[in-house]
mmCIF file of C-alpha atoms in Angstrom:
data_model
loop_
_atom_site.group_PDB
_atom_site.id
_atom_site.type_symbol
_atom_site.label_atom_id
_atom_site.label_comp_id
_atom_site.label_asym_id
_atom_site.label_seq_id
_atom_site.Cartn_x
_atom_site.Cartn_y
_atom_site.Cartn_z
ATOM 1 C CA MET A 15 112.592 100.243 53.648
ATOM 2 C CA LYS A 16 111.246 96.770 53.059
ATOM 3 C CA SER A 17 107.774 95.668 54.115
ATOM 4 C CA LYS A 18 107.653 93.559 57.253
ATOM 5 C CA LYS A 19 105.961 90.350 58.296
ATOM 6 C CA VAL A 20 104.760 90.315 61.922
ATOM 7 C CA LEU A 21 103.664 87.368 64.053
ATOM 8 C CA VAL A 22 101.194 88.368 66.779
ATOM 9 C CA LEU A 23 101.193 85.655 69.438
ATOM 10 C CA GLY A 24 98.087 85.814 71.612
ATOM 11 C CA VAL A 25 94.941 87.559 70.376
ATOM 12 C CA GLY A 26 93.505 88.659 73.696
ATOM 13 C CA ALA A 27 92.653 92.247 74.550
ATOM 14 C CA GLN A 28 96.163 93.604 73.903
ATOM 15 C CA GLY A 29 97.281 91.415 71.012
ATOM 16 C CA SER A 30 94.084 92.072 69.080
ATOM 17 C CA ALA A 31 94.379 95.847 69.597
ATOM 18 C CA ALA A 32 97.963 95.780 68.326
ATOM 19 C CA ALA A 33 97.016 93.632 65.315
ATOM 20 C CA LYS A 34 94.308 96.086 64.291
ATOM 21 C CA ARG A 35 96.836 98.924 64.294
ATOM 22 C CA LEU A 36 99.471 96.892 62.474
ATOM 23 C CA ASP A 37 96.897 96.231 59.752
ATOM 24 C CA LEU A 38 96.859 99.965 58.955
ATOM 25 C CA GLU A 39 100.627 100.326 58.624
ATOM 26 C CA PRO A 40 101.985 100.726 55.071
ATOM 27 C CA ASN A 41 105.241 98.972 56.038
ATOM 28 C CA VAL A 42 103.400 95.810 57.109
ATOM 29 C CA GLU A 43 103.110 93.196 54.369
ATOM 30 C CA GLN A 44 101.536 90.395 56.423
ATOM 31 C CA ILE A 45 100.256 89.761 59.944
ATOM 32 C CA ILE A 46 100.085 86.212 61.260
ATOM 33 C CA CYS A 47 97.656 85.998 64.184
ATOM 34 C CA ALA A 48 98.304 82.956 66.375
ATOM 35 C CA ASP A 49 96.607 81.624 69.477
ATOM 36 C CA ARG A 50 95.393 78.294 70.853
ATOM 37 C CA ASP A 51 91.823 79.629 70.566
ATOM 38 C CA LYS A 52 90.872 79.145 66.902
ATOM 39 C CA THR A 53 87.589 81.007 67.286
ATOM 40 C CA ALA A 54 89.355 84.075 68.680
ATOM 41 C CA VAL A 55 91.875 83.945 65.843
ATOM 42 C CA ASP A 56 89.172 83.617 63.190
ATOM 43 C CA ASN A 57 87.097 86.437 64.684
ATOM 44 C CA LEU A 58 90.109 88.764 64.602
ATOM 45 C CA VAL A 59 91.422 87.785 61.163
ATOM 46 C CA LYS A 60 88.083 88.423 59.459
ATOM 47 C CA THR A 61 88.271 92.084 60.578
ATOM 48 C CA LEU A 62 91.759 92.609 59.091
ATOM 49 C CA LYS A 63 92.999 93.046 55.521
ATOM 50 C CA LYS A 64 96.564 91.756 55.811
ATOM 51 C CA ALA A 65 96.130 88.932 58.302
ATOM 52 C CA THR A 66 96.169 85.175 58.218
ATOM 53 C CA GLY A 67 95.455 82.977 61.208
ATOM 54 C CA THR A 68 96.899 79.848 62.754
ATOM 55 C CA THR A 69 96.576 77.897 65.983
ATOM 56 C CA ILE A 70 99.603 77.167 68.147
ATOM 57 C CA ASP A 71 100.542 75.516 71.408
ATOM 58 C CA ALA A 72 102.777 78.119 73.022
ATOM 59 C CA HIS A 73 104.015 75.555 75.539
ATOM 60 C CA ASP A 74 105.740 73.842 72.586
ATOM 61 C CA LYS A 75 108.583 75.915 71.149
ATOM 62 C CA ASP A 76 108.474 74.064 67.831
ATOM 63 C CA SER A 77 104.825 75.074 67.390
ATOM 64 C CA ILE A 78 105.877 78.734 67.677
ATOM 65 C CA VAL A 79 108.830 78.210 65.309
ATOM 66 C CA ALA A 80 106.521 76.748 62.678
ATOM 67 C CA ALA A 81 104.303 79.842 62.798
ATOM 68 C CA ALA A 82 107.234 82.285 62.939
ATOM 69 C CA LYS A 83 109.321 81.213 59.943
ATOM 70 C CA GLY A 84 110.108 84.172 57.721
ATOM 71 C CA VAL A 85 108.760 86.894 60.033
ATOM 72 C CA ASP A 86 110.663 90.059 60.870
ATOM 73 C CA LEU A 87 109.075 90.642 64.283
ATOM 74 C CA ILE A 88 107.404 88.431 66.883
ATOM 75 C CA LEU A 89 105.000 90.342 69.119
ATOM 76 C CA ASN A 90 104.446 88.243 72.239
ATOM 77 C CA GLY A 91 101.078 88.848 73.893
ATOM 78 C CA LEU A 92 100.958 85.439 75.586
ATOM 79 C CA PRO A 93 100.918 84.632 79.324
ATOM 80 C CA LEU A 94 104.305 85.214 80.958
ATOM 81 C CA GLU A 95 104.908 81.483 81.448
ATOM 82 C CA CYS A 96 105.374 81.160 77.676
ATOM 83 C CA THR A 97 108.072 83.820 77.316
ATOM 84 C CA LYS A 98 111.087 81.478 77.334
ATOM 85 C CA ASN A 99 109.626 79.450 74.477
ATOM 86 C CA VAL A 100 108.929 82.590 72.457
ATOM 87 C CA LEU A 101 112.407 84.036 73.062
ATOM 88 C CA ASP A 102 113.999 80.749 72.018
ATOM 89 C CA ALA A 103 111.776 80.552 68.936
ATOM 90 C CA ALA A 104 112.724 84.116 67.938
ATOM 91 C CA LEU A 105 116.394 83.203 68.175
ATOM 92 C CA GLU A 106 115.861 80.064 66.092
ATOM 93 C CA VAL A 107 114.073 81.870 63.251
ATOM 94 C CA LYS A 108 116.310 84.954 63.611
ATOM 95 C CA ALA A 109 113.489 87.446 64.215
ATOM 96 C CA ASN A 110 113.210 90.574 66.316
ATOM 97 C CA TYR A 111 111.183 90.127 69.492
ATOM 98 C CA GLN A 112 108.806 92.288 71.539
ATOM 99 C CA ASP A 113 106.693 91.619 74.624
ATOM 100 C CA TYR A 114 104.525 93.467 77.131
ATOM 101 C CA ALA A 115 105.930 92.558 80.554
ATOM 102 C CA ALA A 116 108.796 90.836 82.366
ATOM 103 C CA THR A 117 108.622 87.082 82.720
ATOM 104 C CA THR A 118 109.232 84.614 85.529
ATOM 105 C CA SER A 119 109.714 81.742 83.084
ATOM 106 C CA LEU A 120 113.522 81.949 83.127
ATOM 107 C CA HIS A 121 113.970 81.630 86.909
ATOM 108 C CA GLU A 122 111.680 81.220 89.909
ATOM 109 C CA ASP A 123 112.992 84.534 91.243
ATOM 110 C CA TRP A 124 111.546 87.382 89.178
ATOM 111 C CA VAL A 125 114.576 89.679 89.514
ATOM 112 C CA GLU A 126 116.913 86.873 88.484
ATOM 113 C CA SER A 127 114.622 86.091 85.540
ATOM 114 C CA ILE A 128 114.950 89.697 84.353
ATOM 115 C CA ARG A 129 118.713 89.567 84.876
ATOM 116 C CA ILE A 130 118.873 86.461 82.679
ATOM 117 C CA GLN A 131 116.993 88.331 79.946
ATOM 118 C CA TYR A 132 119.598 91.086 79.967
ATOM 119 C CA ASP A 133 122.733 89.004 80.544
ATOM 120 C CA VAL A 134 121.996 85.748 78.708
ATOM 121 C CA TYR A 135 119.451 86.548 76.012
ATOM 122 C CA GLY A 136 120.915 89.970 75.246
ATOM 123 C CA PRO A 137 124.185 88.531 73.848
ATOM 124 C CA LYS A 138 122.263 85.805 71.976
ATOM 125 C CA PHE A 139 120.140 88.362 70.111
ATOM 126 C CA ALA A 140 123.182 90.557 69.488
ATOM 127 C CA GLU A 141 124.959 87.556 67.953
ATOM 128 C CA ILE A 142 122.248 87.192 65.295
ATOM 129 C CA GLY A 143 122.016 90.965 64.768
ATOM 130 C CA LYS A 144 118.463 91.260 66.124
ATOM 131 C CA LEU A 145 116.772 93.165 68.954
ATOM 132 C CA ALA A 146 114.568 91.889 71.745
ATOM 133 C CA LEU A 147 112.528 94.704 73.293
ATOM 134 C CA VAL A 148 110.794 93.792 76.556
ATOM 135 C CA GLY A 149 108.117 95.475 78.682
ATOM 136 C CA THR A 150 106.298 97.477 76.002
ATOM 137 C CA GLY A 151 102.660 97.847 77.012
ATOM 138 C CA SER A 152 101.390 100.891 78.866
ATOM 139 C CA ALA A 153 102.997 100.063 82.227
ATOM 140 C CA PRO A 154 105.653 98.892 81.715
ATOM 141 C CA GLY A 155 106.188 100.445 78.328
ATOM 142 C CA LEU A 156 104.682 103.833 77.646
ATOM 143 C CA ILE A 157 105.225 104.905 81.257
ATOM 144 C CA CYS A 158 108.908 103.924 80.979
ATOM 145 C CA ALA A 159 109.360 105.994 77.831
ATOM 146 C CA ALA A 160 107.688 108.907 79.628
ATOM 147 C CA THR A 161 110.027 108.438 82.597
ATOM 148 C CA ARG A 162 112.990 108.564 80.215
ATOM 149 C CA ASP A 163 111.543 111.766 78.765
ATOM 150 C CA ALA A 164 111.455 113.316 82.262
ATOM 151 C CA MET A 165 115.225 112.851 82.578
ATOM 152 C CA ARG A 166 115.876 115.540 79.935
ATOM 153 C CA TYR A 167 114.784 118.151 82.519
ATOM 154 C CA LEU A 168 117.236 117.015 85.229
ATOM 155 C CA ASP A 169 120.997 117.154 85.784
ATOM 156 C CA SER A 170 120.718 114.381 88.370
ATOM 157 C CA CYS A 171 117.826 112.291 89.650
ATOM 158 C CA ASP A 172 117.224 111.037 93.167
ATOM 159 C CA THR A 173 113.710 109.513 93.264
ATOM 160 C CA ILE A 174 111.190 108.317 90.683
ATOM 161 C CA TYR A 175 107.510 107.595 91.282
ATOM 162 C CA ASN A 176 105.402 105.882 88.636
ATOM 163 C CA ILE A 177 101.775 106.461 89.645
ATOM 164 C CA VAL A 178 98.773 104.805 88.000
ATOM 165 C CA TRP A 179 95.058 105.068 88.770
ATOM 166 C CA GLU A 180 92.657 102.762 86.911
ATOM 167 C CA GLY A 181 89.546 104.901 87.185
ATOM 168 C CA ALA A 182 87.246 103.242 84.629
ATOM 169 C CA ILE A 183 84.554 101.678 86.836
ATOM 170 C CA THR A 184 81.455 100.021 85.416
ATOM 171 C CA LYS A 185 78.126 99.038 86.899
ATOM 172 C CA ARG A 186 78.811 95.369 86.131
ATOM 173 C CA PHE A 187 81.389 93.361 88.070
ATOM 174 C CA LEU A 188 84.620 93.951 86.167
ATOM 175 C CA PRO A 189 87.647 94.440 88.426
ATOM 176 C CA PHE A 190 90.294 94.083 85.694
ATOM 177 C CA TRP A 191 90.483 95.396 82.122
ATOM 178 C CA TRP A 192 93.367 93.105 81.153
ATOM 179 C CA SER A 193 94.321 89.479 81.801
ATOM 180 C CA PRO A 194 92.765 88.517 85.182
ATOM 181 C CA VAL A 195 95.413 85.858 85.855
ATOM 182 C CA THR A 196 98.241 88.359 85.288
ATOM 183 C CA ALA A 197 96.475 91.030 87.338
ATOM 184 C CA LEU A 198 95.793 88.687 90.248
ATOM 185 C CA HIS A 199 99.358 87.363 90.217
ATOM 186 C CA ASP A 200 100.604 90.943 90.587
ATOM 187 C CA MET A 201 98.104 91.545 93.372
ATOM 188 C CA SER A 202 99.200 88.400 95.238
ATOM 189 C CA GLU A 203 102.866 89.414 95.557
ATOM 190 C CA GLN A 204 104.851 91.827 97.667
ATOM 191 C CA GLY A 205 105.988 94.832 95.695
ATOM 192 C CA TYR A 206 109.499 95.703 94.540
ATOM 193 C CA ALA A 207 111.012 99.091 95.225
ATOM 194 C CA PHE A 208 114.434 100.554 94.524
ATOM 195 C CA GLU A 209 115.554 102.204 97.773
ATOM 196 C CA ASN A 210 118.944 103.715 98.556
ATOM 197 C CA GLY A 211 120.435 101.999 95.541
ATOM 198 C CA LYS A 212 119.099 98.523 96.363
ATOM 199 C CA LEU A 213 116.037 96.489 95.398
ATOM 200 C CA VAL A 214 113.809 95.756 98.382
ATOM 201 C CA ARG A 215 110.450 94.036 98.915
ATOM 202 C CA LEU A 216 107.575 96.062 100.350
ATOM 203 C CA GLU A 217 104.251 94.727 101.615
ATOM 204 C CA ALA A 218 101.525 94.823 98.997
ATOM 205 C CA PHE A 219 98.761 97.449 99.406
ATOM 206 C CA GLU A 220 100.801 99.313 102.051
ATOM 207 C CA HIS A 221 103.119 102.386 102.039
ATOM 208 C CA PRO A 222 100.393 104.729 100.757
ATOM 209 C CA ILE A 223 100.866 108.092 99.115
ATOM 210 C CA LYS A 224 97.999 110.532 98.502
ATOM 211 C CA ARG A 225 97.591 112.680 95.423
ATOM 212 C CA GLN A 226 94.917 114.990 94.012
ATOM 213 C CA TYR A 227 95.880 116.355 90.626
ATOM 214 C CA ASP A 228 93.906 119.162 88.982
ATOM 215 C CA TYR A 229 91.649 116.830 86.977
ATOM 216 C CA MET A 230 90.681 114.680 89.985
ATOM 217 C CA ASP A 231 87.450 115.264 91.869
ATOM 218 C CA GLU A 232 88.899 113.781 95.058
ATOM 219 C CA GLU A 233 92.140 112.775 96.691
ATOM 220 C CA ILE A 234 93.269 109.283 95.679
ATOM 221 C CA THR A 235 95.346 106.930 97.826
ATOM 222 C CA PHE A 236 97.970 104.991 95.885
ATOM 223 C CA VAL A 237 99.580 101.887 97.387
ATOM 224 C CA GLU A 238 102.469 99.529 96.866
ATOM 225 C CA HIS A 239 102.029 97.090 93.980
ATOM 226 C CA CYS A 240 104.221 94.431 92.379
ATOM 227 C CA HIS A 241 105.318 95.795 88.999
ATOM 228 C CA ASP A 242 108.225 95.723 86.565
ATOM 229 C CA GLU A 243 109.337 99.347 86.521
ATOM 230 C CA PRO A 244 111.397 99.643 89.736
ATOM 231 C CA ILE A 245 113.279 96.460 88.808
ATOM 232 C CA HIS A 246 114.215 97.731 85.351
ATOM 233 C CA TYR A 247 115.116 101.168 86.684
ATOM 234 C CA SER A 248 117.394 99.560 89.284
ATOM 235 C CA PHE A 249 119.390 97.879 86.500
ATOM 236 C CA ASN A 250 119.526 101.032 84.392
ATOM 237 C CA ALA A 251 119.707 103.829 86.981
ATOM 238 C CA GLU A 252 123.185 105.108 86.189
ATOM 239 C CA LYS A 253 123.065 105.092 82.401
ATOM 240 C CA PHE A 254 119.437 106.001 81.745
ATOM 241 C CA PHE A 255 118.078 107.692 84.906
ATOM 242 C CA LYS A 256 120.719 110.222 85.945
ATOM 243 C CA GLY A 257 121.935 108.120 88.894
ATOM 244 C CA ALA A 258 118.551 107.643 90.585
ATOM 245 C CA LYS A 259 118.722 105.879 93.940
ATOM 246 C CA ASN A 260 114.987 105.332 94.558
ATOM 247 C CA ALA A 261 112.090 104.187 92.375
ATOM 248 C CA TYR A 262 108.520 103.181 93.270
ATOM 249 C CA PHE A 263 105.383 101.996 91.504
ATOM 250 C CA LYS A 264 102.140 103.153 93.178
ATOM 251 C CA TYR A 265 98.703 101.969 92.126
ATOM 252 C CA ALA A 266 95.020 102.657 92.733
ATOM 253 C CA GLY A 267 91.672 101.741 91.247
ATOM 254 C CA ALA A 268 88.913 99.153 91.178
ATOM 255 C CA GLY A 269 91.356 96.244 90.922
ATOM 256 C CA VAL A 270 93.206 97.365 94.046
ATOM 257 C CA ASP A 271 89.961 97.897 95.944
ATOM 258 C CA PHE A 272 88.809 94.411 94.926
ATOM 259 C CA ALA A 273 92.061 92.578 95.661
ATOM 260 C CA LYS A 274 93.221 94.181 98.909
ATOM 261 C CA PRO A 275 90.740 92.453 101.282
ATOM 262 C CA LEU A 276 91.290 89.155 99.444
ATOM 263 C CA TYR A 277 95.051 89.492 99.925
ATOM 264 C CA ARG A 278 94.673 90.310 103.610
ATOM 265 C CA ALA A 279 92.361 87.325 104.100
ATOM 266 C CA GLY A 280 94.835 84.956 102.429
ATOM 267 C CA LEU A 281 92.529 84.371 99.479
ATOM 268 C CA LEU A 282 95.237 85.164 96.914
ATOM 269 C CA SER A 283 97.508 82.418 98.243
ATOM 270 C CA HIS A 284 98.740 79.837 95.727
ATOM 271 C CA GLU A 285 99.173 77.196 98.445
ATOM 272 C CA LYS A 286 96.601 74.421 98.263
ATOM 273 C CA GLU A 287 94.249 73.962 101.183
ATOM 274 C CA LYS A 288 91.863 71.141 101.994
ATOM 275 C CA VAL A 289 88.221 72.204 101.929
ATOM 276 C CA GLY A 290 86.101 69.225 102.829
ATOM 277 C CA ASP A 291 87.450 66.417 100.660
ATOM 278 C CA VAL A 292 88.901 68.708 97.985
ATOM 279 C CA GLU A 293 92.322 70.373 97.773
ATOM 280 C CA VAL A 294 92.268 73.793 96.104
ATOM 281 C CA SER A 295 94.318 76.961 96.122
ATOM 282 C CA PRO A 296 92.384 80.078 97.173
ATOM 283 C CA PHE A 297 93.941 81.919 94.208
ATOM 284 C CA ASP A 298 92.431 79.488 91.702
ATOM 285 C CA VAL A 299 88.986 79.746 93.302
ATOM 286 C CA VAL A 300 89.042 83.554 93.137
ATOM 287 C CA LEU A 301 90.324 83.513 89.553
ATOM 288 C CA LYS A 302 87.512 81.186 88.524
ATOM 289 C CA HIS A 303 84.968 83.862 89.457
ATOM 290 C CA ILE A 304 86.563 86.819 87.661
ATOM 291 C CA PRO A 305 85.219 87.668 84.189
ATOM 292 C CA PRO A 306 87.696 87.926 81.309
ATOM 293 C CA ALA A 307 88.744 91.316 80.036
ATOM 294 C CA PRO A 308 86.294 92.579 77.390
ATOM 295 C CA LYS A 309 87.787 92.737 73.896
ATOM 296 C CA PHE A 310 84.914 92.581 71.408
ATOM 297 C CA LYS A 311 83.289 95.798 70.171
ATOM 298 C CA GLU A 312 79.720 94.649 70.891
ATOM 299 C CA GLU A 313 80.615 93.628 74.431
ATOM 300 C CA ILE A 314 82.345 96.951 75.155
ATOM 301 C CA LYS A 315 79.355 98.898 73.843
ATOM 302 C CA GLU A 316 77.055 96.857 76.062
ATOM 303 C CA ILE A 317 79.173 97.690 79.111
ATOM 304 C CA ILE A 318 79.139 101.399 78.287
ATOM 305 C CA ASP A 319 75.393 101.372 77.626
ATOM 306 C CA GLU A 320 74.774 99.784 81.032
ATOM 307 C CA GLY A 321 76.292 102.901 82.575
ATOM 308 C CA LEU A 322 79.636 103.896 84.082
ATOM 309 C CA VAL A 323 80.333 104.804 87.685
ATOM 310 C CA CYS A 324 83.549 106.563 86.674
ATOM 311 C CA ASP A 325 85.501 107.084 83.461
ATOM 312 C CA SER A 326 88.761 108.574 84.627
ATOM 313 C CA GLY A 327 92.285 107.668 85.677
ATOM 314 C CA CYS A 328 95.856 108.884 85.619
ATOM 315 C CA MET A 329 99.372 107.906 84.663
ATOM 316 C CA VAL A 330 101.915 110.210 86.259
ATOM 317 C CA ILE A 331 105.696 110.311 86.551
ATOM 318 C CA GLU A 332 107.192 112.245 89.426
ATOM 319 C CA ALA A 333 110.977 112.585 89.127
ATOM 320 C CA TYR A 334 112.788 114.390 91.941
ATOM 321 C CA GLY A 335 116.315 115.653 91.425
ATOM 322 C CA LYS A 336 118.488 118.663 90.705
ATOM 323 C CA LYS A 337 118.659 121.137 87.848
ATOM 324 C CA ASP A 338 121.229 123.958 87.806
ATOM 325 C CA GLY A 339 121.933 123.270 91.475
ATOM 326 C CA LYS A 340 118.283 123.577 92.536
ATOM 327 C CA ASP A 341 115.960 120.893 93.897
ATOM 328 C CA VAL A 342 113.182 120.299 91.382
ATOM 329 C CA LEU A 343 110.244 118.014 90.674
ATOM 330 C CA VAL A 344 109.568 116.980 87.091
ATOM 331 C CA GLU A 345 105.874 116.049 87.001
ATOM 332 C CA THR A 346 104.733 114.414 83.768
ATOM 333 C CA HIS A 347 101.116 113.462 83.103
ATOM 334 C CA VAL A 348 100.221 111.054 80.318
ATOM 335 C CA SER A 349 96.987 112.195 78.705
ATOM 336 C CA ALA A 350 95.010 109.561 76.795
ATOM 337 C CA PRO A 351 91.410 108.774 75.810
ATOM 338 C CA GLY A 352 89.149 107.306 78.505
ATOM 339 C CA LEU A 353 86.825 104.348 78.025
ATOM 340 C CA VAL A 354 84.068 106.125 76.089
ATOM 341 C CA GLU A 355 86.468 108.041 73.852
ATOM 342 C CA SER A 356 88.584 104.917 73.211
ATOM 343 C CA TYR A 357 85.455 103.095 72.104
ATOM 344 C CA GLU A 358 84.397 105.981 69.882
ATOM 345 C CA ARG A 359 87.852 106.252 68.306
ATOM 346 C CA ALA A 360 88.703 102.574 67.868
ATOM 347 C CA GLY A 361 85.948 100.332 69.232
ATOM 348 C CA ILE A 362 88.174 99.193 72.114
ATOM 349 C CA THR A 363 88.580 99.810 75.863
ATOM 350 C CA ALA A 364 90.845 102.462 77.372
ATOM 351 C CA GLU A 365 93.143 99.695 78.639
ATOM 352 C CA MET A 366 93.390 98.204 75.143
ATOM 353 C CA TYR A 367 93.911 101.699 73.737
ATOM 354 C CA LEU A 368 96.794 102.496 76.059
ATOM 355 C CA THR A 369 98.423 99.055 76.388
ATOM 356 C CA GLY A 370 97.718 97.407 73.035
ATOM 357 C CA GLN A 371 98.317 100.605 71.108
ATOM 358 C CA GLY A 372 101.108 101.747 73.422
ATOM 359 C CA GLY A 373 102.749 98.446 72.548
ATOM 360 C CA PHE A 374 101.980 98.952 68.865
ATOM 361 C CA LEU A 375 103.911 102.229 68.934
ATOM 362 C CA PHE A 376 107.040 100.303 69.935
ATOM 363 C CA SER A 377 106.288 97.927 67.061
ATOM 364 C CA LYS A 378 106.087 100.949 64.772
ATOM 365 C CA LEU A 379 109.658 101.848 65.761
ATOM 366 C CA PHE A 380 110.641 98.397 64.477
ATOM 367 C CA LEU A 381 108.580 98.790 61.286
ATOM 368 C CA ASN A 382 110.192 102.124 60.475
ATOM 369 C CA ASP A 383 113.731 100.903 61.246
ATOM 370 C CA GLU A 384 114.165 103.339 64.128
ATOM 371 C CA PHE A 385 116.254 100.874 66.190
ATOM 372 C CA ASP A 386 119.991 100.616 65.648
ATOM 373 C CA GLN A 387 120.452 98.598 68.848
ATOM 374 C CA THR A 388 120.876 94.832 68.866
ATOM 375 C CA GLY A 389 120.701 92.492 71.849
ATOM 376 C CA LEU A 390 118.005 92.953 74.490
ATOM 377 C CA ILE A 391 116.725 96.198 75.966
ATOM 378 C CA SER A 392 113.724 97.151 78.057
ATOM 379 C CA SER A 393 111.406 100.028 77.191
ATOM 380 C CA ASP A 394 113.197 102.329 79.656
ATOM 381 C CA MET A 395 116.392 102.080 77.572
ATOM 382 C CA LEU A 396 115.311 104.030 74.492
ATOM 383 C CA THR A 397 117.529 106.819 73.248
ATOM 384 C CA MET A 398 116.097 110.307 73.559
ATOM 385 C CA ASP A 399 115.652 110.432 69.773
ATOM 386 C CA GLN A 400 113.626 107.214 69.973
ATOM 387 C CA VAL A 401 111.581 108.662 72.855
ATOM 388 C CA ASP A 402 110.805 111.721 70.705
ATOM 389 C CA THR A 403 109.799 109.542 67.749
ATOM 390 C CA TYR A 404 107.653 107.320 69.988
ATOM 391 C CA PHE A 405 105.671 110.232 71.400
ATOM 392 C CA GLY A 406 105.390 111.738 67.941
ATOM 393 C CA TYR A 407 103.585 108.553 66.930
ATOM 394 C CA ALA A 408 101.570 108.605 70.161
ATOM 395 C CA LYS A 409 100.306 112.133 69.528
ATOM 396 C CA GLU A 410 98.557 110.895 66.380
ATOM 397 C CA LEU A 411 96.498 108.593 68.646
ATOM 398 C CA GLY A 412 95.673 111.324 71.162
ATOM 399 C CA ILE A 413 98.303 110.153 73.675
ATOM 400 C CA THR A 414 100.362 113.128 74.856
ATOM 401 C CA LEU A 415 102.684 114.243 77.648
ATOM 402 C CA ASP A 416 102.086 117.274 79.855
ATOM 403 C CA THR A 417 105.278 118.080 81.797
ATOM 404 C CA HIS A 418 105.817 120.659 84.537
ATOM 405 C CA VAL A 419 109.151 121.430 86.207
ATOM 406 C CA LYS A 420 108.646 122.774 89.723
ATOM 407 C CA GLU A 421 111.256 124.170 92.094
ATOM 408 C CA LEU A 422 111.022 122.641 95.563
#
């Protein structure tokens, strides 16, 4: 097994967390950290043993190609608008590719953009004998692998719920633990759901479900949210999800509580409005006032020392279907370190721990030559052997699955 060279594009909260883990891997020979922010690159590289740094303009494909020559894997942690350039660069240098979430850079319609990834880029990567793996953070990513795992307990599946509660709440104003622009974009859109075998749009922040699992102090209301999972599951329902006809993503937490009144007031609109003599979009004004996601150890410690309102959360898969002729619910809980424990273990936030390191675990499958697929797949298309290997890696980081099969 030869040592690998990895290009990490984007050294924000998730890219930096992944780079730190890659630095510990024996099969990694070199990490190239690339971003337009030279200071961020330099600050990360000086903490790593195997890394070099470079600056790039990700809106210029040739800039990415120059940084990527000779690498085995490109890990794309850049804004979604850059995805087409990174995919094209990976094809040009004949490298494997990995990203965290589905892009809109291939078509103005998000579903069509995902379809183009599968149908157009899939054959292109297969032609060069490489794999593009998309949607590999925590959600999408880890949650998709856990949803695949739930299928082993069913003969057929009818309905899937992916349920996430971001319960790490600080005393300072910090609505989002990851990219604010990506978070707000998700919050500004209607959701996608897979219903009766078809993709439909549902109003954001509506269609609530209530849950109180054993480790929750109170009942939580989860609402509709624009996310990748139902779209991917709709494409892959027959082959990978036992014929599921329905799939939903439900969300709760500080970000939802912050964004819902803004959405209802029209303050997440991208349409420009005239305010006095100035034309601005409400979205841009709101974004301007949101702090970036914390990523530096000193900053995270300062936030924790200020005091936490809550350090909790959940990631749950509910899969409804049949087993041996009986109606059953497969309920899988992803257990992972919270904010304080993530800081104590790795000097990072819980979001970085789950998303950056959840993404790293997919990278580790590449590093250890666990993929025999070529083309393009999403994280919900792993084989069951790959799912088992993934969660074997995850267990070493304190990320585990707790699954219960309940007759209905």
